[in-house]
Each structure stands twice: as C-alpha cells, then as structure tokens.
XYZ file of C-alpha atoms in Angstrom:
172
model
C 69.959 126.718 113.333
C 73.274 125.524 115.034
C 73.772 126.455 118.642
C 76.547 126.210 121.440
C 75.265 124.719 125.017
C 76.313 125.062 128.385
C 75.766 123.119 131.439
C 76.526 123.178 134.305
C 76.654 120.325 137.217
C 73.308 118.010 136.975
C 70.557 119.248 139.462
C 71.082 118.267 143.381
C 75.118 118.594 143.025
C 75.984 122.153 144.076
C 73.345 122.676 146.398
C 72.499 126.413 145.714
C 68.600 127.301 147.623
C 66.309 128.179 146.107
C 68.711 128.874 141.789
C 68.605 125.499 140.224
C 66.781 126.561 137.400
C 68.908 128.585 135.909
C 72.161 126.205 135.214
C 71.300 126.451 131.142
C 71.779 128.683 128.642
C 71.836 128.659 125.139
C 72.827 130.835 122.172
C 72.661 130.878 118.675
C 75.884 131.032 116.645
C 77.087 130.786 113.284
C 79.577 128.200 111.742
C 81.479 128.800 108.179
C 82.582 125.546 106.369
C 86.763 125.634 105.802
C 87.140 126.471 102.650
C 89.063 122.680 101.123
C 92.640 122.375 99.783
C 92.215 120.988 96.401
C 95.038 118.138 94.639
C 95.998 117.971 91.024
C 98.035 115.901 89.290
C 99.767 118.641 86.973
C 102.320 116.822 85.381
C 103.150 113.419 84.120
C 106.535 111.273 82.895
C 107.286 108.037 81.747
C 109.564 105.663 79.779
C 108.420 106.468 76.679
C 109.196 103.310 75.737
C 109.749 99.594 77.798
C 109.439 95.678 77.630
C 107.092 94.671 79.830
C 107.683 93.132 82.695
C 110.973 95.013 83.034
C 110.488 98.484 85.552
C 108.785 101.372 84.174
C 110.554 104.637 85.840
C 107.237 107.683 86.578
C 107.184 111.055 87.801
C 104.805 113.629 88.781
C 104.101 117.163 89.683
C 100.830 117.335 92.435
C 99.925 120.696 93.281
C 97.472 122.017 96.106
C 95.461 124.485 93.668
C 92.820 124.931 96.737
C 91.665 127.510 99.496
C 94.069 126.068 102.428
C 96.595 124.108 102.830
C 94.973 120.071 103.060
C 93.576 119.353 106.322
C 95.378 115.673 106.052
C 98.941 115.252 106.346
C 98.668 111.368 104.479
C 97.765 110.441 101.683
C 98.480 107.754 98.596
C 99.538 108.632 94.762
C 97.908 105.664 92.532
C 99.867 105.208 89.653
C 97.478 103.285 86.579
C 98.290 102.036 83.211
C 95.089 102.655 80.732
C 94.350 100.715 76.727
C 93.314 104.775 76.339
C 94.153 108.298 77.093
C 91.555 107.971 79.767
C 91.587 107.480 83.613
C 89.247 104.758 84.821
C 89.721 103.495 88.298
C 87.089 100.531 86.814
C 88.215 99.736 84.588
C 92.186 100.241 84.100
C 95.100 98.414 85.875
C 96.422 100.065 88.823
C 100.223 99.590 89.241
C 101.082 100.578 92.978
C 100.754 103.539 95.058
C 102.625 106.203 96.897
C 102.551 106.922 100.179
C 102.204 111.063 101.212
C 103.126 111.669 104.964
C 103.132 115.259 105.132
C 100.707 117.789 104.094
C 100.507 120.042 100.962
C 100.250 123.824 102.355
C 98.093 126.892 99.937
C 100.202 126.954 96.404
C 102.652 124.084 97.258
C 103.472 121.552 95.080
C 105.698 117.802 95.487
C 107.171 116.002 93.462
C 107.464 111.787 93.084
C 108.483 109.347 91.322
C 108.403 105.225 91.351
C 109.463 102.431 89.350
C 106.258 100.263 88.465
C 106.081 97.020 86.643
C 103.320 95.765 84.131
C 103.095 92.775 83.111
C 104.838 90.916 80.447
C 101.588 89.672 79.414
C 101.520 93.191 77.843
C 101.881 95.028 74.776
C 101.234 97.501 72.424
C 100.170 101.567 73.174
C 99.265 102.579 76.924
C 98.968 105.187 79.275
C 100.117 106.240 82.490
C 98.507 108.216 84.824
C 98.880 109.188 88.357
C 96.178 109.753 90.844
C 96.808 111.539 93.435
C 94.447 111.079 96.939
C 93.714 107.639 95.608
C 91.750 106.316 97.908
C 90.277 109.595 99.231
C 91.530 110.747 101.949
C 91.739 114.042 102.312
C 89.257 116.979 102.760
C 88.305 118.524 98.950
C 85.830 120.013 97.326
C 85.627 117.774 94.500
C 88.137 114.789 93.332
C 86.951 114.864 89.814
C 90.459 116.558 89.090
C 92.422 114.504 90.648
C 93.466 113.082 87.776
C 96.596 114.210 85.757
C 97.668 114.228 82.215
C 97.835 110.894 80.494
C 101.726 109.538 79.391
C 102.108 107.997 76.440
C 104.059 104.676 76.747
C 105.216 101.546 73.915
C 105.352 98.511 75.749
C 107.527 95.429 74.010
C 106.469 91.989 73.712
C 109.072 90.814 76.168
C 111.597 88.340 73.473
C 110.487 84.430 74.810
C 112.983 82.102 76.175
C 115.953 80.516 73.957
C 116.589 77.113 75.791
C 119.720 75.069 74.881
C 120.213 71.353 76.394
C 123.682 71.140 76.933
C 123.844 67.851 78.717
C 121.890 64.599 79.024
C 121.394 62.425 81.563
C 120.253 58.947 81.469
C 120.501 56.828 84.352
C 121.441 53.046 84.297
C-alpha cells in the first residue's frame, strides 16, 4: 500500500528539548490511476491515382475516444505506404510525419493534411495509412488501434525522359 510521509527538519536542527522522536508520521493513501485518452484515426483519404515520384495529398481525422483529455500536448502522426491492406510499421514505408502541438479533449477530433511523395521507383496498387501518436508519446491504454483505415492508391510509372540532341559542338 502506498504511503505518504512528512518529515520535519533533521534531528538536532531545532531545539525541542526532549521531543525529538515525534518528528515523522506516515499514513496509507489510495492512488487511483487516471483513465487514459485513446487516439484513433477514424478516416483517411488520399489521391486515387498518382504518378510515382510526384506529391500525393493525404487527409485524415483523429478522434479521442478515451476516458479523458490527452495529458500530452505534442505528438506526431505518421504517414505510411504499404503493399497490402495491413499496416506493418516494421516493413511498410514511412513517407513522412506531421506534428501535433496541442492536446485533444475527451470526444474531440482534429483533421490533418499533408503532401507526401512516394518513390519514383514504385508502381502498382498500394495503401496509404495514417498512424496517430507515431512514436508513442501519448499516455493511452493501448496503442494497438492508432492506425487508421487503409486508403487505396494506384501509382503509375513515371514517364521515361525523352532526351533529344539539339546541338553538337566539336573542339578543333
């Protein structure tokens, strides 16, 4: 059981005649942990089709579905690109992060928007995910539901450059 204690100045610093042995006391206390916030990405949207190597606009909504406002006022949201519809932060590509610099009240939400650029070497069907609290800064009961729904995107191969020789110089 946790206990709180109070100590007065060290023995001998204040003259109390014969009352030096009553300078400390303790009593059990009850500490109830604070119920945490719970951040979830409730919506994700991205450009349907894009040319690889060009910017893609991603938007999302984060909600606090927990029991209290966030204690923290700073965290990041991460934007991932996945070859399948399952977020795996170990193997999927992190395209960027966006900082959040204010807390979120109970039941509150915010919208995010950013542009990310998938590598020009990618082509085909991919999925964009937003992971709120990227880095795990916010006190939550569980971070397992911080990844939002996937948004399908088709990346087209960037056209190959078409170089034409316009002039030739010969040094004589």
